[in-house]
Short mmCIF file of C-alpha atoms in Angstrom, two decimals:
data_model
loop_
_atom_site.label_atom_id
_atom_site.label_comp_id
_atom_site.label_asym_id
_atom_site.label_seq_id
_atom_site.Cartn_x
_atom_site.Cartn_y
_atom_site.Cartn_z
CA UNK A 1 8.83 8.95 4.81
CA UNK A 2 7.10 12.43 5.92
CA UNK A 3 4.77 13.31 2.98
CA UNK A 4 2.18 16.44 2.73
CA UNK A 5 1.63 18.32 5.60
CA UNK A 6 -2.15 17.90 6.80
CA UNK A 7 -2.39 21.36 9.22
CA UNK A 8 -1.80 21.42 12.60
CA UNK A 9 -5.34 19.92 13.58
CA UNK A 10 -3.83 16.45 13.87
CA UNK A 11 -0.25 17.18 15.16
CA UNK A 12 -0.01 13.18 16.35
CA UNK A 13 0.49 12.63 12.68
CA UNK A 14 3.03 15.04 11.94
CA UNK A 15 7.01 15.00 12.60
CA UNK A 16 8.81 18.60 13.85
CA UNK A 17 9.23 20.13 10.36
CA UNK A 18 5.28 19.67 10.31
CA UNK A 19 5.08 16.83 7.30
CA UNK A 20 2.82 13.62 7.34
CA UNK A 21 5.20 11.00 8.90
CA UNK A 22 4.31 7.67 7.06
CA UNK A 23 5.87 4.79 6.12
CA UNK A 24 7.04 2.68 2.93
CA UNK A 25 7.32 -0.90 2.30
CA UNK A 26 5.51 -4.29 1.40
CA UNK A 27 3.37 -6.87 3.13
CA UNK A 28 4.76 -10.72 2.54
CA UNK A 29 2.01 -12.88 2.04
CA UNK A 30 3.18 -17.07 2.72
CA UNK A 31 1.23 -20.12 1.71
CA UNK A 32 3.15 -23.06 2.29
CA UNK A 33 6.62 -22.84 0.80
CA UNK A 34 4.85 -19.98 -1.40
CA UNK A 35 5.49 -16.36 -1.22
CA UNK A 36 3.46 -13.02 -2.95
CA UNK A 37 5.48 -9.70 -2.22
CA UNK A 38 2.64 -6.62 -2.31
CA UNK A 39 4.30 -3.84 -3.50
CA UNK A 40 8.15 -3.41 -3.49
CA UNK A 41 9.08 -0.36 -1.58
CA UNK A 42 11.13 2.87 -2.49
CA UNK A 43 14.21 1.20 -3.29
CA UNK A 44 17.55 1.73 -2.11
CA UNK A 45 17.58 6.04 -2.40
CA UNK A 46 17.00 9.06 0.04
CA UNK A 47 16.47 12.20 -0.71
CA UNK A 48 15.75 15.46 1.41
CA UNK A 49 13.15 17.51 2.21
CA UNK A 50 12.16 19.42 -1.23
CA UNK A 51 10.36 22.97 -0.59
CA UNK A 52 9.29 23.05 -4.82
CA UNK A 53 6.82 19.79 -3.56
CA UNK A 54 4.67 18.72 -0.37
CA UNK A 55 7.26 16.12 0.10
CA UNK A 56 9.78 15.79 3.43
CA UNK A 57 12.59 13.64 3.29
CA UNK A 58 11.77 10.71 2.39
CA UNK A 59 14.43 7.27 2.84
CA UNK A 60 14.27 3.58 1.96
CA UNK A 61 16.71 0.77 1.76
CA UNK A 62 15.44 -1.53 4.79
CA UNK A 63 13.21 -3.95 2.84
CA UNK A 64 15.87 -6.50 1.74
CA UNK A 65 17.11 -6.98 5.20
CA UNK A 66 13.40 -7.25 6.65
CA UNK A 67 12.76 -10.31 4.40
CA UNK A 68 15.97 -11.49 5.01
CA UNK A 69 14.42 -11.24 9.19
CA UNK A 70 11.46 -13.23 8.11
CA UNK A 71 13.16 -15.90 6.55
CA UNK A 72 12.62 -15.12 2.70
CA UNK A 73 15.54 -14.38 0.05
CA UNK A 74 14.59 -12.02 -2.96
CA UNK A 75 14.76 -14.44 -5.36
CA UNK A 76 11.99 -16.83 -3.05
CA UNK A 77 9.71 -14.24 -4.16
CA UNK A 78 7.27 -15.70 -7.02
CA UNK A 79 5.37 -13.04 -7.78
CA UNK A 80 5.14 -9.08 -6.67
CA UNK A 81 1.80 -7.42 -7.12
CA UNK A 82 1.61 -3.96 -7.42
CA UNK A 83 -1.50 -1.67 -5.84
CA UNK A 84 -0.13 0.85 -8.51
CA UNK A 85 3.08 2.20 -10.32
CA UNK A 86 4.13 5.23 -8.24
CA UNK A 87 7.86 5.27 -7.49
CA UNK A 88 7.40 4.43 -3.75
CA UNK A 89 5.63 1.59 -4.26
CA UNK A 90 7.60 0.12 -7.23
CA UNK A 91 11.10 0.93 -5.81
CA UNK A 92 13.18 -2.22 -5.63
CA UNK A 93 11.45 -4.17 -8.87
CA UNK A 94 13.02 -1.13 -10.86
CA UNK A 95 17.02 -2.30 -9.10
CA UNK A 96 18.42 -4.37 -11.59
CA UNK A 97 16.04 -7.49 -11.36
CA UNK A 98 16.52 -8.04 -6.95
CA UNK A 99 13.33 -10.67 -7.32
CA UNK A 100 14.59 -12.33 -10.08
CA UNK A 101 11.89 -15.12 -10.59
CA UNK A 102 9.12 -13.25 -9.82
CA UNK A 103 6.20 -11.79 -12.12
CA UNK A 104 5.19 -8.43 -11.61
CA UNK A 105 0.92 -8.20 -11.20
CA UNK A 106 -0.46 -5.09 -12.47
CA UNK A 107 -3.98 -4.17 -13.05
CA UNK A 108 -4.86 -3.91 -16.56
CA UNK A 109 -6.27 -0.64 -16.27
CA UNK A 110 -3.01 0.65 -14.06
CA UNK A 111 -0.61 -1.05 -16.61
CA UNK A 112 -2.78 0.31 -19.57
CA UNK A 113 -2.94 3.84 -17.65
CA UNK A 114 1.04 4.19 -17.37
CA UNK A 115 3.68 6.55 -19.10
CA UNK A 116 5.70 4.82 -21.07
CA UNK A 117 9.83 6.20 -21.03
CA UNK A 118 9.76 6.15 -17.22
CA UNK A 119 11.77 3.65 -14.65
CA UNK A 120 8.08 1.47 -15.49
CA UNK A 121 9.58 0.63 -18.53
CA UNK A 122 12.33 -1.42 -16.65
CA UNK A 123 9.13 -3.72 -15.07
CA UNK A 124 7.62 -4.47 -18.83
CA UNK A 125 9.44 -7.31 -20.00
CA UNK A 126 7.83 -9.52 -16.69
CA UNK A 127 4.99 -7.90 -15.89
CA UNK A 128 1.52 -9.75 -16.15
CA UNK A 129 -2.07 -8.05 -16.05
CA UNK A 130 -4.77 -9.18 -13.52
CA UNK A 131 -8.52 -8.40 -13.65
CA UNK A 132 -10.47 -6.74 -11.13
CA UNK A 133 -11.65 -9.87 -8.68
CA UNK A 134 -9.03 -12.63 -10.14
CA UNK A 135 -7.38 -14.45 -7.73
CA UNK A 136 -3.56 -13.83 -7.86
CA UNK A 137 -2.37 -16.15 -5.15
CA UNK A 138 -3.90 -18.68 -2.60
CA UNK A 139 -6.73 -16.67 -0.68
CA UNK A 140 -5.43 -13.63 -2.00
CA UNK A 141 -7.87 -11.15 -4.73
CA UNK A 142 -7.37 -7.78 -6.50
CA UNK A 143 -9.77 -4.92 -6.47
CA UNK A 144 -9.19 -2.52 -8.41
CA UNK A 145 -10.54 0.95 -6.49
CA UNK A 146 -9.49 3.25 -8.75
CA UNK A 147 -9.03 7.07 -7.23
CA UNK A 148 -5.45 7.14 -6.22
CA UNK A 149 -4.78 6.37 -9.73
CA UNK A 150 -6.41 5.49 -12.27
CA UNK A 151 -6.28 1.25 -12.41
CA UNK A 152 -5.23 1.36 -8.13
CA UNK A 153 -5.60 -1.81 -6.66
CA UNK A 154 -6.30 -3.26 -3.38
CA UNK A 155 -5.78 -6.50 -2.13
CA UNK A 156 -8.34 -8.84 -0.22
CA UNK A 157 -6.60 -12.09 1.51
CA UNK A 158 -8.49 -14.22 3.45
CA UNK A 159 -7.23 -17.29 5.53
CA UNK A 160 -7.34 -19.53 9.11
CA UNK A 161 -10.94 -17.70 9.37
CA UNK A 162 -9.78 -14.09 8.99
CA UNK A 163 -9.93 -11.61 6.42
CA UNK A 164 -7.46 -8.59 5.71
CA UNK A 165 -7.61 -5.92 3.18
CA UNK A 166 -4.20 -4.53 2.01
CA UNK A 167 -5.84 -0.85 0.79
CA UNK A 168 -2.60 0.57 -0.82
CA UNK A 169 -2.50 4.17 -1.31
CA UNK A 170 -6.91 4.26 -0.35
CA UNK A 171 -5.64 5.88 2.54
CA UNK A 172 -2.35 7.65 3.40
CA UNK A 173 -3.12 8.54 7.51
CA UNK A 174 -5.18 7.11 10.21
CA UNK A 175 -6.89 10.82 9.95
CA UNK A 176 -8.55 9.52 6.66
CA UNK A 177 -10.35 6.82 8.40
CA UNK A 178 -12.46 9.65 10.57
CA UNK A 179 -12.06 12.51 7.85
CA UNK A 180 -12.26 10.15 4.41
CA UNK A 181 -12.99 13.21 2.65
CA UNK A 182 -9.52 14.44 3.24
CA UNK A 183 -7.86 13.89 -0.59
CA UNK A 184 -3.90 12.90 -0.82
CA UNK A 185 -2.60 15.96 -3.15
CA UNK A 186 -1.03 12.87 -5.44
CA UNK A 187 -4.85 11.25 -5.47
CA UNK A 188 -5.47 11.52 -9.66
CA UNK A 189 -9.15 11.99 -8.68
CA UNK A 190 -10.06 13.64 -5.34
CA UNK A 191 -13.41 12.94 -5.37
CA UNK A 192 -13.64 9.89 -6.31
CA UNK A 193 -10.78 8.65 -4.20
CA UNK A 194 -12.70 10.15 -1.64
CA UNK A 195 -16.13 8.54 -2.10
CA UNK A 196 -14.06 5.22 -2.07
CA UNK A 197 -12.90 5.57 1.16
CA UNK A 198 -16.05 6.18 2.52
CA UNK A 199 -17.33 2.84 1.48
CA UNK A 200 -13.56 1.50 2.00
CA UNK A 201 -13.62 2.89 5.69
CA UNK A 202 -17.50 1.22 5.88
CA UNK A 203 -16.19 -2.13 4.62
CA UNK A 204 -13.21 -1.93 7.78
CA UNK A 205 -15.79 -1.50 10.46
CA UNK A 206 -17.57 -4.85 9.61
CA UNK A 207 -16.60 -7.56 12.12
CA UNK A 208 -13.34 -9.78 11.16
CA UNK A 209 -12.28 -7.38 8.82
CA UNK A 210 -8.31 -6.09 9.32
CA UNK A 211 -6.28 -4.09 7.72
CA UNK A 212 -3.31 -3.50 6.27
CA UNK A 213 -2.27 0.52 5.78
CA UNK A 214 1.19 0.32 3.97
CA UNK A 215 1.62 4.34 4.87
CA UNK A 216 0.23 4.18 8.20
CA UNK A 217 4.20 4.38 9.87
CA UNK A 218 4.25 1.88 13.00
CA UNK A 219 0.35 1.26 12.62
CA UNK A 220 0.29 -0.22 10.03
CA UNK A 221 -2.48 -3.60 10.55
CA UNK A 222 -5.47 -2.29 12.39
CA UNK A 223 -9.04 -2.66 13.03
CA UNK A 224 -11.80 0.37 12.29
CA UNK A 225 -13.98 0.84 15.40
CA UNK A 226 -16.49 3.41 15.21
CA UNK A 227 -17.88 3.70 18.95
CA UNK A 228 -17.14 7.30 19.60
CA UNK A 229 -14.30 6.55 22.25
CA UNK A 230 -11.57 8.19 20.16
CA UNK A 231 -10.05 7.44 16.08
CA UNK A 232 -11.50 5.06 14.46
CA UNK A 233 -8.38 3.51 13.24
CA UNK A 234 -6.92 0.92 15.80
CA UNK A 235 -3.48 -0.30 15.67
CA UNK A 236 -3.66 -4.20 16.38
CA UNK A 237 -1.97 -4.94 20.02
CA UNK A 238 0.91 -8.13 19.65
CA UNK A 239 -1.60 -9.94 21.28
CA UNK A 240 -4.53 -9.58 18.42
CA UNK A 241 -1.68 -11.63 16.02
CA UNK A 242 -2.48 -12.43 12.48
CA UNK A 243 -2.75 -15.99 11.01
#
């Protein structure tokens, strides 16, 4: 999904029309016979580039058939938990009811923050509120880090002695973990978004910490090393693994 164009400093990032390339999706968390869906992808639509907005083209459909690859039908889902309620993010919970026995995990201050009339209005009748720090699943918290919007959540799981934090929409690029205050133009406050990746981006440099950049196109677990031998952000090689 290209997004905003970030000038041609960083053209790594960037695909030939000169937008952001990133990705959309989910991260499947297991415990036992268990399963937590984080976030729920665009949803089965693609659209093209539109000039009136900083948006490319922009497709989805894939995430059915990638939990049908790992093993996991829609309706094994128990519960999908939302970082927030933007359309790319919310995408197949709005189609018809695909996860249908799973509760839908919103922030209070996200759920309390939304628009009512809108496609959210489809997730109401099975959505449930979590605090800031409750536990949601087995090993796995919220955090609300509001910036991005205004009840944004991310996601701390911890398990077999590691710890990974699924940061949402914190960061869009890799370029935000060495230039955190570069603001997404769809952040609802710039600043502040920005001051919480600088203690976000400070958090992923401590040892044992990975992470999980939903955006971040075929990078999206890394590590943040800050030793001056290139970016910061470091795509995990097969061999690094996750529990």
């Amino acid at each position: 999904m290209p997004g905003a164009p970030v000038g041609g400093a960083h053209p790594e990032y960037l695909d030939a029309s000169g937008h952001l390339v990133a990705s959309v999706g989910a991260l499947l968390v297991e415990h036992g016979d268990h399963a937590l869906l984080i976030d729920a992808g665009f949803g089965p639509h693609t659209f093209p580039a539109d000039p009136a907005t900083p948006n490319g083209a922009m497709r989805g459909g894939g995430l059915p058939a990638a939990l049908a690859a790992l093993g996991r039908a829609p309706d094994q889902i128990e519960a999908v938990a939302f970082s927030h309620l933007h359309p790319d993010h919310t995408g197949w919970a709005v189609q018809g009811r695909l996860f249908a026995r799973a509760e839908y995990l919103v922030a209070e201050p996200e759920w309390a923050a939304r628009e009512p009339g809108g496609s959210q209005d489809a997730l109401a009748p099975h959505v449930g509120t979590v605090a800031d720090g409750e536990e949601i699943f087995p090993g796995v918290r919220a955090r609300v880090a509001a910036g991005h919007t205004a009840g944004h959540t991310e996601f701390v799981i911890t398990g077999g002695g590691q710890r990974l934090v699924a940061f949402g929409d914190s960061l869009h690029s890799p370029v935000q973990v060495d230039r955190p205050e570069w603001s997404c133009v769809y952040d609802h406050d710039p600043a502040g978004s920005a001051e919480h990746r600088r203690r976000l981006v400070a958090e992923l440099a401590e040892p044992g910490t990975l992470a999980f950049g939903i955006h971040f196109a075929d990078a999206v677990f890394g590590r943040v090393v800050r030793d001056g031998a290139g970016p910061a952000w470091r795509p995990l090689e097969s061999a690094d693994g996750l529990a």
